[in-house]
């Protein structure tokens, strides 16, 4: 790759960091760019290199959010560990699962998410009138970490989006707080997948480290914008990203 290729990838990583910090879905930007700029790269190596960049970005987003948003660390840190384990399992199961069928299921879910968020404009914009019990909070967070963490290792795009929607709908959490919670869990799933890809030799360390710089910059800006502009801003970005994911995965599947 020449210097222009590096510039394109750093720009993509910065944009992905911004999107990931606000609503998730940054993988939709980085992965196609990696495969375009370096057409000879193995898909697993593209995924592994992206995870190195994403770990740095999600960590930066967690730090930024935690300064303004109260985070229940006693629940979310164990959830991040669950996500790390299931994401590694998902990465290991890539060859065992029919990815074509899986993508079709994800497409249906994404379309449902877009319809739901459009039809229920109050979801995620205001806090629920009655806070969930601690038992329900722990159960929802743990299940989301396990199931969506597995998805992150297996496929990846939209992990943060699914976490935000889950926390907003099932726990009545407004989008900014849900985004902060999602970043903690997503950081764990990124680490788990990264460990697997690193152990199997599917990471370009120099490129991933360079992209991590841009990802961190985008993540800090994105999380600050989410905090300053509030839940309605996150809702709009969420809808845009979900529609983009539907188009991207739909084109990949049927184009």
PDB file of C-alpha atoms in Angstrom:
ATOM      1  CA  UNK A   1       0.000   0.000   0.000  1.00  0.00           C
ATOM      2  CA  UNK A   2       1.193   3.526  -0.758  1.00  0.00           C
ATOM      3  CA  UNK A   3       0.676   6.683   1.302  1.00  0.00           C
ATOM      4  CA  UNK A   4      -2.690   7.447  -0.330  1.00  0.00           C
ATOM      5  CA  UNK A   5      -3.989   4.012   0.711  1.00  0.00           C
ATOM      6  CA  UNK A   6      -2.905   4.654   4.285  1.00  0.00           C
ATOM      7  CA  UNK A   7      -4.640   8.045   4.205  1.00  0.00           C
ATOM      8  CA  UNK A   8      -7.880   6.449   3.009  1.00  0.00           C
ATOM      9  CA  UNK A   9      -7.761   3.814   5.740  1.00  0.00           C
ATOM     10  CA  UNK A  10      -6.987   6.344   8.476  1.00  0.00           C
ATOM     11  CA  UNK A  11      -9.892   8.501   7.313  1.00  0.00           C
ATOM     12  CA  UNK A  12     -12.189   5.465   7.297  1.00  0.00           C
ATOM     13  CA  UNK A  13     -11.023   4.471  10.787  1.00  0.00           C
ATOM     14  CA  UNK A  14     -11.715   7.989  12.094  1.00  0.00           C
ATOM     15  CA  UNK A  15     -15.219   8.008  10.598  1.00  0.00           C
ATOM     16  CA  UNK A  16     -15.851   4.523  11.980  1.00  0.00           C
ATOM     17  CA  UNK A  17     -14.760   5.624  15.447  1.00  0.00           C
ATOM     18  CA  UNK A  18     -17.281   8.472  15.329  1.00  0.00           C
ATOM     19  CA  UNK A  19     -20.142   6.239  14.180  1.00  0.00           C
ATOM     20  CA  UNK A  20     -19.265   3.493  16.671  1.00  0.00           C
ATOM     21  CA  UNK A  21     -19.211   5.934  19.583  1.00  0.00           C
ATOM     22  CA  UNK A  22     -22.645   7.337  18.750  1.00  0.00           C
ATOM     23  CA  UNK A  23     -24.642   4.268  17.666  1.00  0.00           C
ATOM     24  CA  UNK A  24     -22.314   1.491  16.516  1.00  0.00           C
ATOM     25  CA  UNK A  25     -21.880   0.208  12.970  1.00  0.00           C
ATOM     26  CA  UNK A  26     -18.375   1.487  12.265  1.00  0.00           C
ATOM     27  CA  UNK A  27     -17.402  -1.871  10.801  1.00  0.00           C
ATOM     28  CA  UNK A  28     -19.579  -1.009   7.791  1.00  0.00           C
ATOM     29  CA  UNK A  29     -17.065   1.713   6.968  1.00  0.00           C
ATOM     30  CA  UNK A  30     -13.736   0.072   7.772  1.00  0.00           C
ATOM     31  CA  UNK A  31     -14.205  -3.476   6.469  1.00  0.00           C
ATOM     32  CA  UNK A  32     -15.281  -2.581   2.906  1.00  0.00           C
ATOM     33  CA  UNK A  33     -12.503   0.035   2.783  1.00  0.00           C
ATOM     34  CA  UNK A  34      -9.891  -2.504   3.859  1.00  0.00           C
ATOM     35  CA  UNK A  35     -11.050  -5.007   1.264  1.00  0.00           C
ATOM     36  CA  UNK A  36     -11.091  -2.292  -1.421  1.00  0.00           C
ATOM     37  CA  UNK A  37      -7.657  -0.823  -0.644  1.00  0.00           C
ATOM     38  CA  UNK A  38      -6.029  -4.224  -0.039  1.00  0.00           C
ATOM     39  CA  UNK A  39      -7.992  -6.646  -2.276  1.00  0.00           C
ATOM     40  CA  UNK A  40      -5.620  -9.500  -1.492  1.00  0.00           C
ATOM     41  CA  UNK A  41      -6.259  -9.400   2.246  1.00  0.00           C
ATOM     42  CA  UNK A  42      -7.993 -12.417   3.793  1.00  0.00           C
ATOM     43  CA  UNK A  43     -11.441 -11.632   5.274  1.00  0.00           C
ATOM     44  CA  UNK A  44     -10.300 -12.933   8.681  1.00  0.00           C
ATOM     45  CA  UNK A  45      -7.276 -10.608   8.570  1.00  0.00           C
ATOM     46  CA  UNK A  46      -9.499  -7.673   7.688  1.00  0.00           C
ATOM     47  CA  UNK A  47     -11.748  -8.540  10.651  1.00  0.00           C
ATOM     48  CA  UNK A  48      -8.777  -8.957  13.007  1.00  0.00           C
ATOM     49  CA  UNK A  49      -7.105  -5.708  11.933  1.00  0.00           C
ATOM     50  CA  UNK A  50     -10.398  -3.861  12.324  1.00  0.00           C
ATOM     51  CA  UNK A  51     -10.799  -5.285  15.843  1.00  0.00           C
ATOM     52  CA  UNK A  52      -7.407  -3.887  16.876  1.00  0.00           C
ATOM     53  CA  UNK A  53      -8.562  -0.458  15.762  1.00  0.00           C
ATOM     54  CA  UNK A  54     -12.020  -0.886  17.301  1.00  0.00           C
ATOM     55  CA  UNK A  55     -10.684  -1.904  20.735  1.00  0.00           C
ATOM     56  CA  UNK A  56      -8.846   1.407  20.987  1.00  0.00           C
ATOM     57  CA  UNK A  57     -11.886   3.370  19.843  1.00  0.00           C
ATOM     58  CA  UNK A  58     -14.405   1.709  22.141  1.00  0.00           C
ATOM     59  CA  UNK A  59     -12.040   2.108  25.097  1.00  0.00           C
ATOM     60  CA  UNK A  60     -11.726   5.839  24.377  1.00  0.00           C
ATOM     61  CA  UNK A  61     -15.508   6.119  24.085  1.00  0.00           C
ATOM     62  CA  UNK A  62     -16.002   4.341  27.415  1.00  0.00           C
ATOM     63  CA  UNK A  63     -13.608   6.762  29.141  1.00  0.00           C
ATOM     64  CA  UNK A  64     -15.349   9.784  27.587  1.00  0.00           C
ATOM     65  CA  UNK A  65     -18.879   8.607  28.416  1.00  0.00           C
ATOM     66  CA  UNK A  66     -17.947   7.575  31.962  1.00  0.00           C
ATOM     67  CA  UNK A  67     -17.009  11.155  32.832  1.00  0.00           C
ATOM     68  CA  UNK A  68     -20.577  12.345  32.230  1.00  0.00           C
ATOM     69  CA  UNK A  69     -22.846   9.301  32.428  1.00  0.00           C
ATOM     70  CA  UNK A  70     -23.252   7.098  35.532  1.00  0.00           C
ATOM     71  CA  UNK A  71     -22.205   3.547  34.647  1.00  0.00           C
ATOM     72  CA  UNK A  72     -23.062   0.498  36.756  1.00  0.00           C
ATOM     73  CA  UNK A  73     -19.609  -1.067  36.624  1.00  0.00           C
ATOM     74  CA  UNK A  74     -20.498  -3.992  38.896  1.00  0.00           C
ATOM     75  CA  UNK A  75     -22.936  -5.245  36.273  1.00  0.00           C
ATOM     76  CA  UNK A  76     -21.309  -4.029  33.065  1.00  0.00           C
ATOM     77  CA  UNK A  77     -17.752  -5.239  33.685  1.00  0.00           C
ATOM     78  CA  UNK A  78     -18.864  -8.880  34.169  1.00  0.00           C
ATOM     79  CA  UNK A  79     -21.092  -8.405  31.102  1.00  0.00           C
ATOM     80  CA  UNK A  80     -18.048  -7.235  29.137  1.00  0.00           C
ATOM     81  CA  UNK A  81     -16.249 -10.414  30.195  1.00  0.00           C
ATOM     82  CA  UNK A  82     -19.210 -12.515  29.006  1.00  0.00           C
ATOM     83  CA  UNK A  83     -19.134 -10.654  25.699  1.00  0.00           C
ATOM     84  CA  UNK A  84     -15.408 -11.285  25.348  1.00  0.00           C
ATOM     85  CA  UNK A  85     -15.863 -15.041  25.781  1.00  0.00           C
ATOM     86  CA  UNK A  86     -18.849 -15.315  23.448  1.00  0.00           C
ATOM     87  CA  UNK A  87     -17.221 -13.080  20.807  1.00  0.00           C
ATOM     88  CA  UNK A  88     -14.178 -15.361  20.761  1.00  0.00           C
ATOM     89  CA  UNK A  89     -16.557 -18.313  20.399  1.00  0.00           C
ATOM     90  CA  UNK A  90     -18.350 -16.531  17.569  1.00  0.00           C
ATOM     91  CA  UNK A  91     -15.074 -15.870  15.757  1.00  0.00           C
ATOM     92  CA  UNK A  92     -14.137 -19.526  16.149  1.00  0.00           C
ATOM     93  CA  UNK A  93     -17.541 -20.640  14.834  1.00  0.00           C
ATOM     94  CA  UNK A  94     -17.367 -18.664  11.585  1.00  0.00           C
ATOM     95  CA  UNK A  95     -16.647 -21.770   9.518  1.00  0.00           C
ATOM     96  CA  UNK A  96     -19.351 -23.842  11.236  1.00  0.00           C
ATOM     97  CA  UNK A  97     -22.372 -21.610  10.587  1.00  0.00           C
ATOM     98  CA  UNK A  98     -24.196 -20.795   7.360  1.00  0.00           C
ATOM     99  CA  UNK A  99     -23.256 -17.115   7.136  1.00  0.00           C
ATOM    100  CA  UNK A 100     -25.586 -16.512   4.167  1.00  0.00           C
ATOM    101  CA  UNK A 101     -28.611 -17.546   6.201  1.00  0.00           C
ATOM    102  CA  UNK A 102     -27.299 -15.638   9.216  1.00  0.00           C
ATOM    103  CA  UNK A 103     -26.986 -12.415   7.195  1.00  0.00           C
ATOM    104  CA  UNK A 104     -30.560 -12.811   5.974  1.00  0.00           C
ATOM    105  CA  UNK A 105     -31.756 -13.108   9.580  1.00  0.00           C
ATOM    106  CA  UNK A 106     -29.769 -10.010  10.554  1.00  0.00           C
ATOM    107  CA  UNK A 107     -31.328  -8.098   7.643  1.00  0.00           C
ATOM    108  CA  UNK A 108     -34.825  -8.953   8.846  1.00  0.00           C
ATOM    109  CA  UNK A 109     -33.926  -7.870  12.385  1.00  0.00           C
ATOM    110  CA  UNK A 110     -32.455  -4.574  11.138  1.00  0.00           C
ATOM    111  CA  UNK A 111     -35.549  -3.774   9.106  1.00  0.00           C
ATOM    112  CA  UNK A 112     -37.613  -4.479  12.213  1.00  0.00           C
ATOM    113  CA  UNK A 113     -35.395  -2.156  14.253  1.00  0.00           C
ATOM    114  CA  UNK A 114     -35.804   0.658  11.709  1.00  0.00           C
ATOM    115  CA  UNK A 115     -39.594   0.265  11.696  1.00  0.00           C
ATOM    116  CA  UNK A 116     -39.765   0.083  15.494  1.00  0.00           C
ATOM    117  CA  UNK A 117     -37.602   3.179  16.092  1.00  0.00           C
ATOM    118  CA  UNK A 118     -39.591   5.131  13.488  1.00  0.00           C
ATOM    119  CA  UNK A 119     -42.976   4.062  14.860  1.00  0.00           C
ATOM    120  CA  UNK A 120     -41.993   4.618  18.514  1.00  0.00           C
ATOM    121  CA  UNK A 121     -40.241   8.018  18.578  1.00  0.00           C
ATOM    122  CA  UNK A 122     -40.326   8.118  22.387  1.00  0.00           C
ATOM    123  CA  UNK A 123     -38.147   4.999  22.774  1.00  0.00           C
ATOM    124  CA  UNK A 124     -34.677   5.982  23.871  1.00  0.00           C
ATOM    125  CA  UNK A 125     -35.493   9.672  23.990  1.00  0.00           C
ATOM    126  CA  UNK A 126     -36.935   9.654  27.504  1.00  0.00           C
ATOM    127  CA  UNK A 127     -36.274   7.468  30.524  1.00  0.00           C
ATOM    128  CA  UNK A 128     -38.868   4.879  31.468  1.00  0.00           C
ATOM    129  CA  UNK A 129     -41.346   6.002  34.113  1.00  0.00           C
ATOM    130  CA  UNK A 130     -40.500   2.989  36.256  1.00  0.00           C
ATOM    131  CA  UNK A 131     -36.895   1.875  36.471  1.00  0.00           C
ATOM    132  CA  UNK A 132     -36.311  -1.873  35.909  1.00  0.00           C
ATOM    133  CA  UNK A 133     -35.624  -4.056  38.917  1.00  0.00           C
ATOM    134  CA  UNK A 134     -31.995  -4.913  39.542  1.00  0.00           C
ATOM    135  CA  UNK A 135     -32.703  -8.543  38.682  1.00  0.00           C
ATOM    136  CA  UNK A 136     -34.182  -7.580  35.298  1.00  0.00           C
ATOM    137  CA  UNK A 137     -31.324  -5.154  34.634  1.00  0.00           C
ATOM    138  CA  UNK A 138     -28.701  -7.825  35.289  1.00  0.00           C
ATOM    139  CA  UNK A 139     -30.573 -10.447  33.252  1.00  0.00           C
ATOM    140  CA  UNK A 140     -31.046  -8.208  30.199  1.00  0.00           C
ATOM    141  CA  UNK A 141     -27.457  -6.963  30.232  1.00  0.00           C
ATOM    142  CA  UNK A 142     -26.030 -10.473  30.657  1.00  0.00           C
ATOM    143  CA  UNK A 143     -28.162 -11.990  27.889  1.00  0.00           C
ATOM    144  CA  UNK A 144     -27.411  -9.097  25.543  1.00  0.00           C
ATOM    145  CA  UNK A 145     -23.700  -9.431  26.239  1.00  0.00           C
ATOM    146  CA  UNK A 146     -23.752 -13.164  25.545  1.00  0.00           C
ATOM    147  CA  UNK A 147     -25.905 -13.213  22.424  1.00  0.00           C
ATOM    148  CA  UNK A 148     -24.783  -9.974  20.785  1.00  0.00           C
ATOM    149  CA  UNK A 149     -21.181 -10.656  21.789  1.00  0.00           C
ATOM    150  CA  UNK A 150     -21.365 -13.941  19.877  1.00  0.00           C
ATOM    151  CA  UNK A 151     -22.755 -12.050  16.889  1.00  0.00           C
ATOM    152  CA  UNK A 152     -19.871  -9.577  17.087  1.00  0.00           C
ATOM    153  CA  UNK A 153     -17.309 -12.347  16.771  1.00  0.00           C
ATOM    154  CA  UNK A 154     -19.255 -14.105  14.024  1.00  0.00           C
ATOM    155  CA  UNK A 155     -20.224 -11.173  11.807  1.00  0.00           C
ATOM    156  CA  UNK A 156     -19.792  -7.842  13.597  1.00  0.00           C
ATOM    157  CA  UNK A 157     -21.461  -4.859  11.887  1.00  0.00           C
ATOM    158  CA  UNK A 158     -24.010  -3.143  14.112  1.00  0.00           C
ATOM    159  CA  UNK A 159     -23.053  -4.752  17.422  1.00  0.00           C
ATOM    160  CA  UNK A 160     -23.255  -1.425  19.249  1.00  0.00           C
ATOM    161  CA  UNK A 161     -26.545  -0.649  17.499  1.00  0.00           C
ATOM    162  CA  UNK A 162     -28.148  -3.887  18.676  1.00  0.00           C
ATOM    163  CA  UNK A 163     -26.921  -3.287  22.226  1.00  0.00           C
ATOM    164  CA  UNK A 164     -28.314   0.259  22.300  1.00  0.00           C
ATOM    165  CA  UNK A 165     -31.705  -0.862  20.968  1.00  0.00           C
ATOM    166  CA  UNK A 166     -31.835  -3.716  23.492  1.00  0.00           C
ATOM    167  CA  UNK A 167     -31.059  -1.476  26.460  1.00  0.00           C
ATOM    168  CA  UNK A 168     -33.445   1.266  25.298  1.00  0.00           C
ATOM    169  CA  UNK A 169     -36.405  -1.034  24.638  1.00  0.00           C
ATOM    170  CA  UNK A 170     -36.080  -3.626  27.393  1.00  0.00           C
ATOM    171  CA  UNK A 171     -34.711  -1.399  30.163  1.00  0.00           C
ATOM    172  CA  UNK A 172     -36.290   1.932  29.201  1.00  0.00           C
ATOM    173  CA  UNK A 173     -32.869   3.569  29.069  1.00  0.00           C
ATOM    174  CA  UNK A 174     -32.514   6.749  27.021  1.00  0.00           C
ATOM    175  CA  UNK A 175     -30.156   6.526  24.046  1.00  0.00           C
ATOM    176  CA  UNK A 176     -27.159   8.400  25.463  1.00  0.00           C
ATOM    177  CA  UNK A 177     -27.015   6.242  28.585  1.00  0.00           C
ATOM    178  CA  UNK A 178     -27.699   3.142  26.471  1.00  0.00           C
ATOM    179  CA  UNK A 179     -24.774   4.120  24.210  1.00  0.00           C
ATOM    180  CA  UNK A 180     -22.479   4.396  27.230  1.00  0.00           C
ATOM    181  CA  UNK A 181     -23.548   0.952  28.460  1.00  0.00           C
ATOM    182  CA  UNK A 182     -23.170  -0.488  24.968  1.00  0.00           C
ATOM    183  CA  UNK A 183     -19.592   0.768  24.675  1.00  0.00           C
ATOM    184  CA  UNK A 184     -18.545  -1.108  27.831  1.00  0.00           C
ATOM    185  CA  UNK A 185     -20.014  -4.388  26.572  1.00  0.00           C
ATOM    186  CA  UNK A 186     -18.773  -3.785  23.015  1.00  0.00           C
ATOM    187  CA  UNK A 187     -15.270  -3.147  24.332  1.00  0.00           C
ATOM    188  CA  UNK A 188     -15.353  -6.617  25.874  1.00  0.00           C
ATOM    189  CA  UNK A 189     -16.575  -8.294  22.678  1.00  0.00           C
ATOM    190  CA  UNK A 190     -13.906  -6.483  20.665  1.00  0.00           C
ATOM    191  CA  UNK A 191     -11.194  -7.714  23.036  1.00  0.00           C
ATOM    192  CA  UNK A 192     -12.462 -11.302  22.865  1.00  0.00           C
ATOM    193  CA  UNK A 193     -12.518 -11.339  19.060  1.00  0.00           C
ATOM    194  CA  UNK A 194      -9.132  -9.590  18.963  1.00  0.00           C
ATOM    195  CA  UNK A 195      -7.557 -12.275  21.147  1.00  0.00           C
ATOM    196  CA  UNK A 196      -8.875 -15.002  18.852  1.00  0.00           C
ATOM    197  CA  UNK A 197      -7.744 -13.303  15.651  1.00  0.00           C
ATOM    198  CA  UNK A 198      -4.361 -12.500  17.186  1.00  0.00           C
ATOM    199  CA  UNK A 199      -3.853 -16.084  18.328  1.00  0.00           C
ATOM    200  CA  UNK A 200      -4.628 -17.333  14.823  1.00  0.00           C
ATOM    201  CA  UNK A 201      -2.325 -14.815  13.113  1.00  0.00           C
ATOM    202  CA  UNK A 202      -5.014 -12.711  11.459  1.00  0.00           C
ATOM    203  CA  UNK A 203      -3.943  -9.177  12.457  1.00  0.00           C
ATOM    204  CA  UNK A 204      -1.814  -6.650  10.569  1.00  0.00           C
ATOM    205  CA  UNK A 205      -0.407  -5.028  13.697  1.00  0.00           C
ATOM    206  CA  UNK A 206       1.251  -1.943  12.192  1.00  0.00           C
ATOM    207  CA  UNK A 207      -1.772  -1.054  10.078  1.00  0.00           C
ATOM    208  CA  UNK A 208      -4.205  -1.762  12.910  1.00  0.00           C
ATOM    209  CA  UNK A 209      -2.213   0.388  15.336  1.00  0.00           C
ATOM    210  CA  UNK A 210      -2.158   3.296  12.874  1.00  0.00           C
ATOM    211  CA  UNK A 211      -5.889   2.980  12.276  1.00  0.00           C
ATOM    212  CA  UNK A 212      -6.427   2.870  16.035  1.00  0.00           C
ATOM    213  CA  UNK A 213      -5.155   6.453  16.298  1.00  0.00           C
ATOM    214  CA  UNK A 214      -7.839   7.657  13.901  1.00  0.00           C
ATOM    215  CA  UNK A 215     -10.474   5.467  15.544  1.00  0.00           C
ATOM    216  CA  UNK A 216      -9.738   6.954  18.966  1.00  0.00           C
ATOM    217  CA  UNK A 217      -9.980  10.501  17.595  1.00  0.00           C
ATOM    218  CA  UNK A 218     -13.335   9.740  15.971  1.00  0.00           C
ATOM    219  CA  UNK A 219     -14.610   7.971  19.093  1.00  0.00           C
ATOM    220  CA  UNK A 220     -13.799  10.897  21.382  1.00  0.00           C
ATOM    221  CA  UNK A 221     -15.500  13.388  19.055  1.00  0.00           C
ATOM    222  CA  UNK A 222     -18.513  11.115  18.549  1.00  0.00           C
ATOM    223  CA  UNK A 223     -19.079  10.408  22.234  1.00  0.00           C
ATOM    224  CA  UNK A 224     -18.771  14.118  23.078  1.00  0.00           C
ATOM    225  CA  UNK A 225     -21.311  14.988  20.400  1.00  0.00           C
ATOM    226  CA  UNK A 226     -23.709  12.334  21.717  1.00  0.00           C
ATOM    227  CA  UNK A 227     -23.356  13.754  25.219  1.00  0.00           C
ATOM    228  CA  UNK A 228     -23.819  17.367  24.153  1.00  0.00           C
ATOM    229  CA  UNK A 229     -26.605  16.902  21.589  1.00  0.00           C
ATOM    230  CA  UNK A 230     -28.627  14.328  23.487  1.00  0.00           C
ATOM    231  CA  UNK A 231     -30.896  11.402  22.770  1.00  0.00           C
ATOM    232  CA  UNK A 232     -32.744  12.840  19.762  1.00  0.00           C
ATOM    233  CA  UNK A 233     -29.436  13.285  17.925  1.00  0.00           C
ATOM    234  CA  UNK A 234     -28.494   9.679  18.703  1.00  0.00           C
ATOM    235  CA  UNK A 235     -31.914   8.514  17.494  1.00  0.00           C
ATOM    236  CA  UNK A 236     -31.485  10.203  14.115  1.00  0.00           C
ATOM    237  CA  UNK A 237     -27.969   8.823  13.646  1.00  0.00           C
ATOM    238  CA  UNK A 238     -29.228   5.402  14.724  1.00  0.00           C
ATOM    239  CA  UNK A 239     -31.874   5.380  11.989  1.00  0.00           C
ATOM    240  CA  UNK A 240     -29.366   6.505   9.347  1.00  0.00           C
ATOM    241  CA  UNK A 241     -26.876   3.790  10.361  1.00  0.00           C
ATOM    242  CA  UNK A 242     -29.525   1.049  10.473  1.00  0.00           C
ATOM    243  CA  UNK A 243     -30.729   1.961   6.972  1.00  0.00           C
ATOM    244  CA  UNK A 244     -27.104   2.000   5.769  1.00  0.00           C
ATOM    245  CA  UNK A 245     -26.552  -1.448   7.273  1.00  0.00           C
ATOM    246  CA  UNK A 246     -29.664  -2.806   5.562  1.00  0.00           C
ATOM    247  CA  UNK A 247     -28.491  -1.450   2.205  1.00  0.00           C
ATOM    248  CA  UNK A 248     -24.915  -2.646   2.670  1.00  0.00           C
ATOM    249  CA  UNK A 249     -25.786  -6.164   3.831  1.00  0.00           C
ATOM    250  CA  UNK A 250     -28.591  -6.386   1.279  1.00  0.00           C
ATOM    251  CA  UNK A 251     -26.213  -5.502  -1.532  1.00  0.00           C
ATOM    252  CA  UNK A 252     -23.663  -7.980  -0.192  1.00  0.00           C
ATOM    253  CA  UNK A 253     -26.305 -10.699  -0.073  1.00  0.00           C
ATOM    254  CA  UNK A 254     -28.350 -10.058  -3.199  1.00  0.00           C
ATOM    255  CA  UNK A 255     -26.421  -7.522  -5.312  1.00  0.00           C
TER     256      UNK A 255
END
